[in-house]
mmCIF file of C-alpha atoms in Angstrom:
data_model
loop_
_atom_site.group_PDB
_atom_site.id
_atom_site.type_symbol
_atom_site.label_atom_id
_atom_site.label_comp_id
_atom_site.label_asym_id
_atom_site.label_seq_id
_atom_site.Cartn_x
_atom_site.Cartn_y
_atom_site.Cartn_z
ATOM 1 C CA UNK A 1 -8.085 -37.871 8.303
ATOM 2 C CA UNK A 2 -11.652 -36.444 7.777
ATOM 3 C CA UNK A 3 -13.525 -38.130 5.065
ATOM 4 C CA UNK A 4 -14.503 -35.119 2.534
ATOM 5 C CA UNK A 5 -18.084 -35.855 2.099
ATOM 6 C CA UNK A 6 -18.556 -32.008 1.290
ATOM 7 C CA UNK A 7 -16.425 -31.016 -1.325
ATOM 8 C CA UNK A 8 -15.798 -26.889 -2.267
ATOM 9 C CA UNK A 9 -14.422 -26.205 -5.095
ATOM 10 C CA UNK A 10 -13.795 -22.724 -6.205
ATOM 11 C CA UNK A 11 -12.831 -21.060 -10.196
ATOM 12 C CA UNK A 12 -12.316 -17.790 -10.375
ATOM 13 C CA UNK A 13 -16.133 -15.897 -9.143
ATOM 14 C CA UNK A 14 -17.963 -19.128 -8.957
ATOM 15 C CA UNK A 15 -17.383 -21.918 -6.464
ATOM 16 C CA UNK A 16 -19.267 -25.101 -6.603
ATOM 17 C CA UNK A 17 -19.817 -27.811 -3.573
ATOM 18 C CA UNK A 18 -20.951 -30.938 -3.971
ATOM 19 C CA UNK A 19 -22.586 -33.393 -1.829
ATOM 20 C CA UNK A 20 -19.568 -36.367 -2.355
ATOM 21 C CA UNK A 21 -21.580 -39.623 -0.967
ATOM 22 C CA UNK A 22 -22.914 -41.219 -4.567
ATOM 23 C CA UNK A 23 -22.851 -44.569 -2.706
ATOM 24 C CA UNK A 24 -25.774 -43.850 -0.407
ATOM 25 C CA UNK A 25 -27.487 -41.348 -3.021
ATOM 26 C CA UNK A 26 -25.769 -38.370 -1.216
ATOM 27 C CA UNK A 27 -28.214 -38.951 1.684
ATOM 28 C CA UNK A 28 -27.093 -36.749 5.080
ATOM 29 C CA UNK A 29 -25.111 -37.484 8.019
ATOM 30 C CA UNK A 30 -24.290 -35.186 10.765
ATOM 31 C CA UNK A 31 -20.691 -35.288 9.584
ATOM 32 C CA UNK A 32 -21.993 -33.986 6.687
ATOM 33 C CA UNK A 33 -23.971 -30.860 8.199
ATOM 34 C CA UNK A 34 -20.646 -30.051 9.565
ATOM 35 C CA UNK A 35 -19.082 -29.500 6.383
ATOM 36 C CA UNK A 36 -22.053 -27.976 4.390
ATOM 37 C CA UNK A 37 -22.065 -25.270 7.629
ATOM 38 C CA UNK A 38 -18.444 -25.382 6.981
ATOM 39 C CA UNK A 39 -18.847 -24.539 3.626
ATOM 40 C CA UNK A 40 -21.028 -22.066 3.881
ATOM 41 C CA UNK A 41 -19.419 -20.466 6.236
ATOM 42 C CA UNK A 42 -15.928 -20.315 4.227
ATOM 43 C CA UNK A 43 -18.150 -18.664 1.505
ATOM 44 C CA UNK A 44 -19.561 -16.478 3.408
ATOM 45 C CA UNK A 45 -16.097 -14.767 4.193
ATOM 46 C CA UNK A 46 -14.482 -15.193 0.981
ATOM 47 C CA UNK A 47 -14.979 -11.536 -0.876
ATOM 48 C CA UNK A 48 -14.020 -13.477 -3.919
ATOM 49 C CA UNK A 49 -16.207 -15.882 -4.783
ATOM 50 C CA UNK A 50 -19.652 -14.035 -6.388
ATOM 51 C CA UNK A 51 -22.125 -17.207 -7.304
ATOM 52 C CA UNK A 52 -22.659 -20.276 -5.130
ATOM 53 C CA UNK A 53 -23.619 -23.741 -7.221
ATOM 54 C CA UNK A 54 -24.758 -26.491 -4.424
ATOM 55 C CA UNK A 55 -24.958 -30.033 -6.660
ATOM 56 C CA UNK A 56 -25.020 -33.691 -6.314
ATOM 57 C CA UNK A 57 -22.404 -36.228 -6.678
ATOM 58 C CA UNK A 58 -23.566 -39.242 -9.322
ATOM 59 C CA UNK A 59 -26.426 -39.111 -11.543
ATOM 60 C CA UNK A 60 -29.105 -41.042 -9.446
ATOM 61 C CA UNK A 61 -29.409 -38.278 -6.884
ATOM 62 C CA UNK A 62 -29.028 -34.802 -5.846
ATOM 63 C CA UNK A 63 -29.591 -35.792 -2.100
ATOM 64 C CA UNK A 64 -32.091 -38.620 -0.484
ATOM 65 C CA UNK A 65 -32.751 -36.612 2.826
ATOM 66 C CA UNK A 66 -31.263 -37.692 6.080
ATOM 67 C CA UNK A 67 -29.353 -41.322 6.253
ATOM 68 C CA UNK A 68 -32.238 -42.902 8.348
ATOM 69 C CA UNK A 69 -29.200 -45.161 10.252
ATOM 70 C CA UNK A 70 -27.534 -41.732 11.553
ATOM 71 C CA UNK A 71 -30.854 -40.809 13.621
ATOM 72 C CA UNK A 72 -33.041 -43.748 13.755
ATOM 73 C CA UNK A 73 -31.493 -44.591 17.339
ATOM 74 C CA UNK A 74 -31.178 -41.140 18.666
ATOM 75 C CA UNK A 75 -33.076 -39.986 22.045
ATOM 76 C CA UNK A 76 -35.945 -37.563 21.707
ATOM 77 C CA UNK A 77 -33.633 -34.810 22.703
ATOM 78 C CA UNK A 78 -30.772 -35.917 20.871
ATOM 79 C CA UNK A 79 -32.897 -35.840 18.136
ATOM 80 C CA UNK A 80 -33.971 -32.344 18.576
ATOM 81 C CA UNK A 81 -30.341 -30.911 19.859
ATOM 82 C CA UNK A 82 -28.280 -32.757 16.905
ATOM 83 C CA UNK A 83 -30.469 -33.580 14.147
ATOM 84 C CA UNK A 84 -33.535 -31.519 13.940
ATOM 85 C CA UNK A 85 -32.373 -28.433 14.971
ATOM 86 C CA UNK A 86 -28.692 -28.427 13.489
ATOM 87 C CA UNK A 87 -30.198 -29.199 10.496
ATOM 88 C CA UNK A 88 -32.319 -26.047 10.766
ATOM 89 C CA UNK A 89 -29.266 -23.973 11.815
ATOM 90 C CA UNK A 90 -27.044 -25.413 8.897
ATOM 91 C CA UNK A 91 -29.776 -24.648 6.076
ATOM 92 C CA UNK A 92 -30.953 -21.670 6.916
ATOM 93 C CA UNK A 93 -27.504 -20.706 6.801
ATOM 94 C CA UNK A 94 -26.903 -21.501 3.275
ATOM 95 C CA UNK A 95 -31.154 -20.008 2.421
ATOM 96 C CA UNK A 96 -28.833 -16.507 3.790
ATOM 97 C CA UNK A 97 -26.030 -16.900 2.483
ATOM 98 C CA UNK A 98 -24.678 -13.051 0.732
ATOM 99 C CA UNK A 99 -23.847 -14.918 -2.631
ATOM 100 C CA UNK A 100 -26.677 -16.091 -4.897
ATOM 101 C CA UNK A 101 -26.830 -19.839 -4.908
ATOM 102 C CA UNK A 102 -27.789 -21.790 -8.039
ATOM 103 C CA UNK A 103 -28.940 -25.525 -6.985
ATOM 104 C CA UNK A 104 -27.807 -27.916 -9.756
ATOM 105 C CA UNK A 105 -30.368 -30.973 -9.187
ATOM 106 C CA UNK A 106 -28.570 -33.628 -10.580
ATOM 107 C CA UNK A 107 -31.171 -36.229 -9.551
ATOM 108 C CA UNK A 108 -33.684 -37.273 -6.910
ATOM 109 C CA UNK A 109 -34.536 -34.964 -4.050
ATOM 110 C CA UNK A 110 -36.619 -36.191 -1.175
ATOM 111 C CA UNK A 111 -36.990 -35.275 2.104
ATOM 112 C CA UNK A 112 -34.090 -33.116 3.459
ATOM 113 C CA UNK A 113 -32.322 -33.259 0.122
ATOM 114 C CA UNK A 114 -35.540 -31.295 -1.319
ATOM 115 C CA UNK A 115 -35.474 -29.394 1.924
ATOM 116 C CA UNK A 116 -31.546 -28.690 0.753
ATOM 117 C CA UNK A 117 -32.873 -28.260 -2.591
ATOM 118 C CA UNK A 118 -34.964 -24.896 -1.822
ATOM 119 C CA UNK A 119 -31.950 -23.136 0.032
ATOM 120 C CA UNK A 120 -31.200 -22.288 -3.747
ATOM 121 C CA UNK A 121 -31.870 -18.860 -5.071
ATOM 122 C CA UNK A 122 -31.971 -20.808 -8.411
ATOM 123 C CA UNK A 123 -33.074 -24.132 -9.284
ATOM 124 C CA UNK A 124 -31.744 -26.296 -12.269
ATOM 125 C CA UNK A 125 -32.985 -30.024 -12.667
ATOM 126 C CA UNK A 126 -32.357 -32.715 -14.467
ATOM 127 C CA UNK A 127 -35.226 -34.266 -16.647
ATOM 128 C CA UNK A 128 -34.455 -37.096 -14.581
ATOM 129 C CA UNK A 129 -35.125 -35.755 -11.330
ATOM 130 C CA UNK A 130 -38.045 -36.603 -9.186
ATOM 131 C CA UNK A 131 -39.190 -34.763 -5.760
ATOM 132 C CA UNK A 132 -41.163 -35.815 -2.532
ATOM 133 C CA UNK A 133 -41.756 -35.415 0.965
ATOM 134 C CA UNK A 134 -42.158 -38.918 2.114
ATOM 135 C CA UNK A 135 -41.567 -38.252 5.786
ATOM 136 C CA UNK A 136 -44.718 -39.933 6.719
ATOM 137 C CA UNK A 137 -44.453 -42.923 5.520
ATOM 138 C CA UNK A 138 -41.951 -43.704 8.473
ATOM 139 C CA UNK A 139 -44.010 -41.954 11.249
ATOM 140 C CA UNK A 140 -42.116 -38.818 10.952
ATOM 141 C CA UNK A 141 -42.496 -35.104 9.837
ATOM 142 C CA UNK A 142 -40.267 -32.837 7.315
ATOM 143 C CA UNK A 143 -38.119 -31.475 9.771
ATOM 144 C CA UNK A 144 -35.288 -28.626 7.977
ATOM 145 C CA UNK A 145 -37.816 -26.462 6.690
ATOM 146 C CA UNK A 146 -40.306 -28.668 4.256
ATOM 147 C CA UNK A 147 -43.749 -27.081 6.444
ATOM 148 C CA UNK A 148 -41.906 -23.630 6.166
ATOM 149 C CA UNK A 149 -39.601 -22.195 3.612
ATOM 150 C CA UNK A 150 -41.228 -25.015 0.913
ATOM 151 C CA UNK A 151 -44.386 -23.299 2.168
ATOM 152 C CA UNK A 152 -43.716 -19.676 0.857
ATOM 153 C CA UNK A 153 -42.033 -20.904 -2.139
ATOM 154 C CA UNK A 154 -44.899 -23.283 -3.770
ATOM 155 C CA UNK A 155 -47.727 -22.343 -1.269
ATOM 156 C CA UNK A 156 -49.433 -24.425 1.286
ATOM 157 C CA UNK A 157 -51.882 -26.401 -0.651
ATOM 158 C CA UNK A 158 -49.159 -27.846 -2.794
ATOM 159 C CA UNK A 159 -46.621 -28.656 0.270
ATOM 160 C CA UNK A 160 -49.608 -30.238 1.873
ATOM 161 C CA UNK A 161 -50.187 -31.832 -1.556
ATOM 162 C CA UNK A 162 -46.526 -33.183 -1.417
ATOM 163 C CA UNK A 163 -45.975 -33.689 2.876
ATOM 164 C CA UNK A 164 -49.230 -35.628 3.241
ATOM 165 C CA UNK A 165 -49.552 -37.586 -0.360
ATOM 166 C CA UNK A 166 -46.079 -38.550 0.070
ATOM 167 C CA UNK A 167 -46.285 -38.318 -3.847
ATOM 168 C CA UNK A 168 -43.263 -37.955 -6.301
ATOM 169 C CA UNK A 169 -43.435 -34.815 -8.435
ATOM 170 C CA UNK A 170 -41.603 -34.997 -11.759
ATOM 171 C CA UNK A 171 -38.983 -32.530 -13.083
ATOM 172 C CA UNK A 172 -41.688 -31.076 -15.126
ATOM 173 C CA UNK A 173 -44.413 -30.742 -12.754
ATOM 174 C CA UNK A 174 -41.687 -29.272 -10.465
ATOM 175 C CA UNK A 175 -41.457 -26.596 -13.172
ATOM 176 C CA UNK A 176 -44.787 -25.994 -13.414
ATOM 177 C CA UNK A 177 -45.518 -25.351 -9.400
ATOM 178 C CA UNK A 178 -42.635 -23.331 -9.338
ATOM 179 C CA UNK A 179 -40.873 -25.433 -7.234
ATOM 180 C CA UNK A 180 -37.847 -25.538 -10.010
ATOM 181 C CA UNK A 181 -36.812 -22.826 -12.612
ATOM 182 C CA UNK A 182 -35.343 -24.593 -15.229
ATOM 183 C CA UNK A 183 -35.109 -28.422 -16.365
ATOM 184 C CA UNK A 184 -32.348 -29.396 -18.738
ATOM 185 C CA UNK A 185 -31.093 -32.821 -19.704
ATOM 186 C CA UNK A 186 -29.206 -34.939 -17.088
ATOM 187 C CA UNK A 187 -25.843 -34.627 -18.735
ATOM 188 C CA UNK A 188 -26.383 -30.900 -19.061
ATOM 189 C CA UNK A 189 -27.228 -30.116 -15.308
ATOM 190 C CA UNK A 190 -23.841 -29.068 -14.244
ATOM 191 C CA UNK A 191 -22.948 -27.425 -17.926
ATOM 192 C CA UNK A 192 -26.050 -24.728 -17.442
ATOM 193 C CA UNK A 193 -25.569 -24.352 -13.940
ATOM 194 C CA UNK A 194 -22.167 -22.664 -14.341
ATOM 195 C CA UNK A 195 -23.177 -20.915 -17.367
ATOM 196 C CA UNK A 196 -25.582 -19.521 -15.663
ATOM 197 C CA UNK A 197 -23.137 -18.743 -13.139
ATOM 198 C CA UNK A 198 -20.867 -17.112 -15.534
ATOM 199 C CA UNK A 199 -23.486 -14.486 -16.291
ATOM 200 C CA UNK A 200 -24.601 -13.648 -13.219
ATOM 201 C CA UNK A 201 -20.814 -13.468 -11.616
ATOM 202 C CA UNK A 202 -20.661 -10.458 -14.023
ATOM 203 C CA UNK A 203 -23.241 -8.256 -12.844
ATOM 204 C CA UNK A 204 -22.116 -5.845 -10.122
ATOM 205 C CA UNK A 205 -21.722 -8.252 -6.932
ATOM 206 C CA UNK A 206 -22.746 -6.008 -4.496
ATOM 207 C CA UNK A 207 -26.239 -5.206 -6.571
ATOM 208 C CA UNK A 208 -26.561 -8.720 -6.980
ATOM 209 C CA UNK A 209 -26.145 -9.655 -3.132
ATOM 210 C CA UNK A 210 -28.323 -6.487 -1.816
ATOM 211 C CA UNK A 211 -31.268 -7.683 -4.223
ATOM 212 C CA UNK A 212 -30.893 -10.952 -2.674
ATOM 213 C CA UNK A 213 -31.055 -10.221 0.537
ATOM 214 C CA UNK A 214 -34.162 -7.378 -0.045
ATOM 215 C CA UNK A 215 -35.987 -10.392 -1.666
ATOM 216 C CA UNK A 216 -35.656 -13.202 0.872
ATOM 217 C CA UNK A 217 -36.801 -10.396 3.298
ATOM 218 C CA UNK A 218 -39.827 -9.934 1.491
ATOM 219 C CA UNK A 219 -40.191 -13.753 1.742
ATOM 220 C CA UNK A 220 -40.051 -13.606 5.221
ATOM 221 C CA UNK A 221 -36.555 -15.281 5.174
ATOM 222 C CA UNK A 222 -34.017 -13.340 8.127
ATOM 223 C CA UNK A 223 -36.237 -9.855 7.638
ATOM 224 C CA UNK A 224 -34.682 -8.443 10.995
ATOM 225 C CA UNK A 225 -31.310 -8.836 10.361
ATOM 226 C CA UNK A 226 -31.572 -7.407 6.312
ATOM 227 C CA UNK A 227 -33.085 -4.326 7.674
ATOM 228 C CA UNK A 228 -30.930 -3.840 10.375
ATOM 229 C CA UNK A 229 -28.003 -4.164 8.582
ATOM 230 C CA UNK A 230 -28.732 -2.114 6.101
ATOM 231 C CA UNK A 231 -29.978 0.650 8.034
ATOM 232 C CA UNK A 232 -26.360 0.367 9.854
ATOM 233 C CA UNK A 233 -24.451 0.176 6.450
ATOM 234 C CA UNK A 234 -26.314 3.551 5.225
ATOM 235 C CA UNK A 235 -25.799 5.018 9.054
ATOM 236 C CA UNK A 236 -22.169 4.627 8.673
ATOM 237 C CA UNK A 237 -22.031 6.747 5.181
ATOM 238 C CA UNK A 238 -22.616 10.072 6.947
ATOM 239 C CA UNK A 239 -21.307 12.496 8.007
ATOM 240 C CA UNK A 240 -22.978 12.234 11.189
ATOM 241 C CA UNK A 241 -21.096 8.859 11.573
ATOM 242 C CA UNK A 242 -17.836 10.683 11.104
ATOM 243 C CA UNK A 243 -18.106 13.092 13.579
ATOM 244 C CA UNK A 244 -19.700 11.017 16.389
ATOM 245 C CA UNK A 245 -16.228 8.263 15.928
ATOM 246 C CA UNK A 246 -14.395 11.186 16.199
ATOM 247 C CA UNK A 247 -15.997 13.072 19.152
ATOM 248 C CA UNK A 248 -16.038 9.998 21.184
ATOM 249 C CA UNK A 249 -12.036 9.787 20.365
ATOM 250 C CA UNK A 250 -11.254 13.404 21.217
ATOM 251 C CA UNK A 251 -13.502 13.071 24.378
ATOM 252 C CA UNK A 252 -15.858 15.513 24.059
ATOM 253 C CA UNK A 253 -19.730 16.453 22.883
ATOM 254 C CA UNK A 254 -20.422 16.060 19.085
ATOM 255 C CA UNK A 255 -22.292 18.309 17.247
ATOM 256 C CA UNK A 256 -24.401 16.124 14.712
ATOM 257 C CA UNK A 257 -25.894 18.291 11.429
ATOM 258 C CA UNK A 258 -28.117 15.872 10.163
ATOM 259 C CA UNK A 259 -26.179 15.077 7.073
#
């Protein structure tokens, strides 16, 4: 059987996964990009399910970044082909995911797990929590998105501030460079993440998803695809659309009015 280090959990509009390896501070193996793009992916499709929470299992730590034993050994092109760039794919999944996404920071998040952290819509902490980039410090770089998305969510000067310090930012500072929304007690993390939840699961779904998707292209976050897809979605409304299916079934010229 499949270890569940991934764990999706779903009640009524809201499903929560969690990141299910306390032992090693929930840090990442490629095992367990399979199941967050699993995940994601089952969320994705499910018409059901109307808020996203992405948390930690444990109190120490919401995720440590990438278990340094999974890719410390790995080839220069193994490293790109199944570390560096499936992380990229997996994340940027869940930063585009329809459903709004509420990150429940439970604890710690450094490296990837801050990387993780900011595919969130919303961000909830823990006063406990801490944050850092300390790729550096073992010859490497931020590698799922910490010189990008990070980037046009704090700004450079404070990602450079965090990538090339290395330096821990506190729950509180984290609110303060906008890095986090909201920081609650540890205990509470969970508690205001689904109440939050709650409310937003009872706004109209479809307003809530199209806002979503208007704003992250505004951020530069999968611009092409938002417009085109909407473009098609409003296409398929007309009339026009109607009468060219149906023309192209009864084999013959159609005669488009422009409405």
């Amino acid at each position: 059987m499949v270890e569940t280090l991934v764990e999706l959990v779903r009640d009524g509009d809201v499903a929560t996964v969690t990141l299910n390896r306390p032992a090693k501070l929930n840090s990442l193996t490629p095992a367990m990009l399979d199941q967050l793009e699993a995940c994601v992916r089952a969320l994705d499709a499910d018409t059901d399910v109307r808020v996203v929470i992405l948390t930690g299992c444990g109190t120490k730590a919401f995720c440590v970044g990438a278990d340094i034993n999974e890719w410390a050994a790995l080839q220069p092109l193994d490293m790109w082909r199944r570390w560096v760039r499936r992380g990229h794919q997996v994340f940027d999944q869940w930063a585009r995911l329809r459903q709004p996404v509420i990150t429940a920071i439970n604890g710690h998040a450094f490296g990837g797990g801050l990387e993780l952290a900011i595919v969130g819509d919303i961000r909830i902490a823990s006063t406990q929590a801490q944050f850092a980039l300390p790729e550096a410090s073992i010859a490497t770089c931020p590698g799922w998105s910490g010189t990008q998305r990070l980037v046009r969510l704090v700004g450079a000067s404070r990602a450079k501030y965090l990538a090339l310090s290395g330096q821990r930012l506190s729950a509180l500072d984290a609110v303060a460079s906008g890095l986090v929304h909201e920081v609650v007690a540890a205990e509470q993390v969970l508690e205001r993440a689904k109440a939050l939840a709650l409310e937003m699961a009872n706004k109209a779904p479809v307003s809530l998803q199209l806002t979503k998707q208007l704003i992250n292209a505004a951020a530069g976050e999968d611009t092409d695809a938002t417009l085109e897809a909407m473009a098609g979605a409003l296409a398929a409304t007309t009339q026009d659309a109607g009468e060219g299916i149906r023309s192209f079934q009864e084999k013959r010229a159609p005669k488009y009015q422009g409405r």
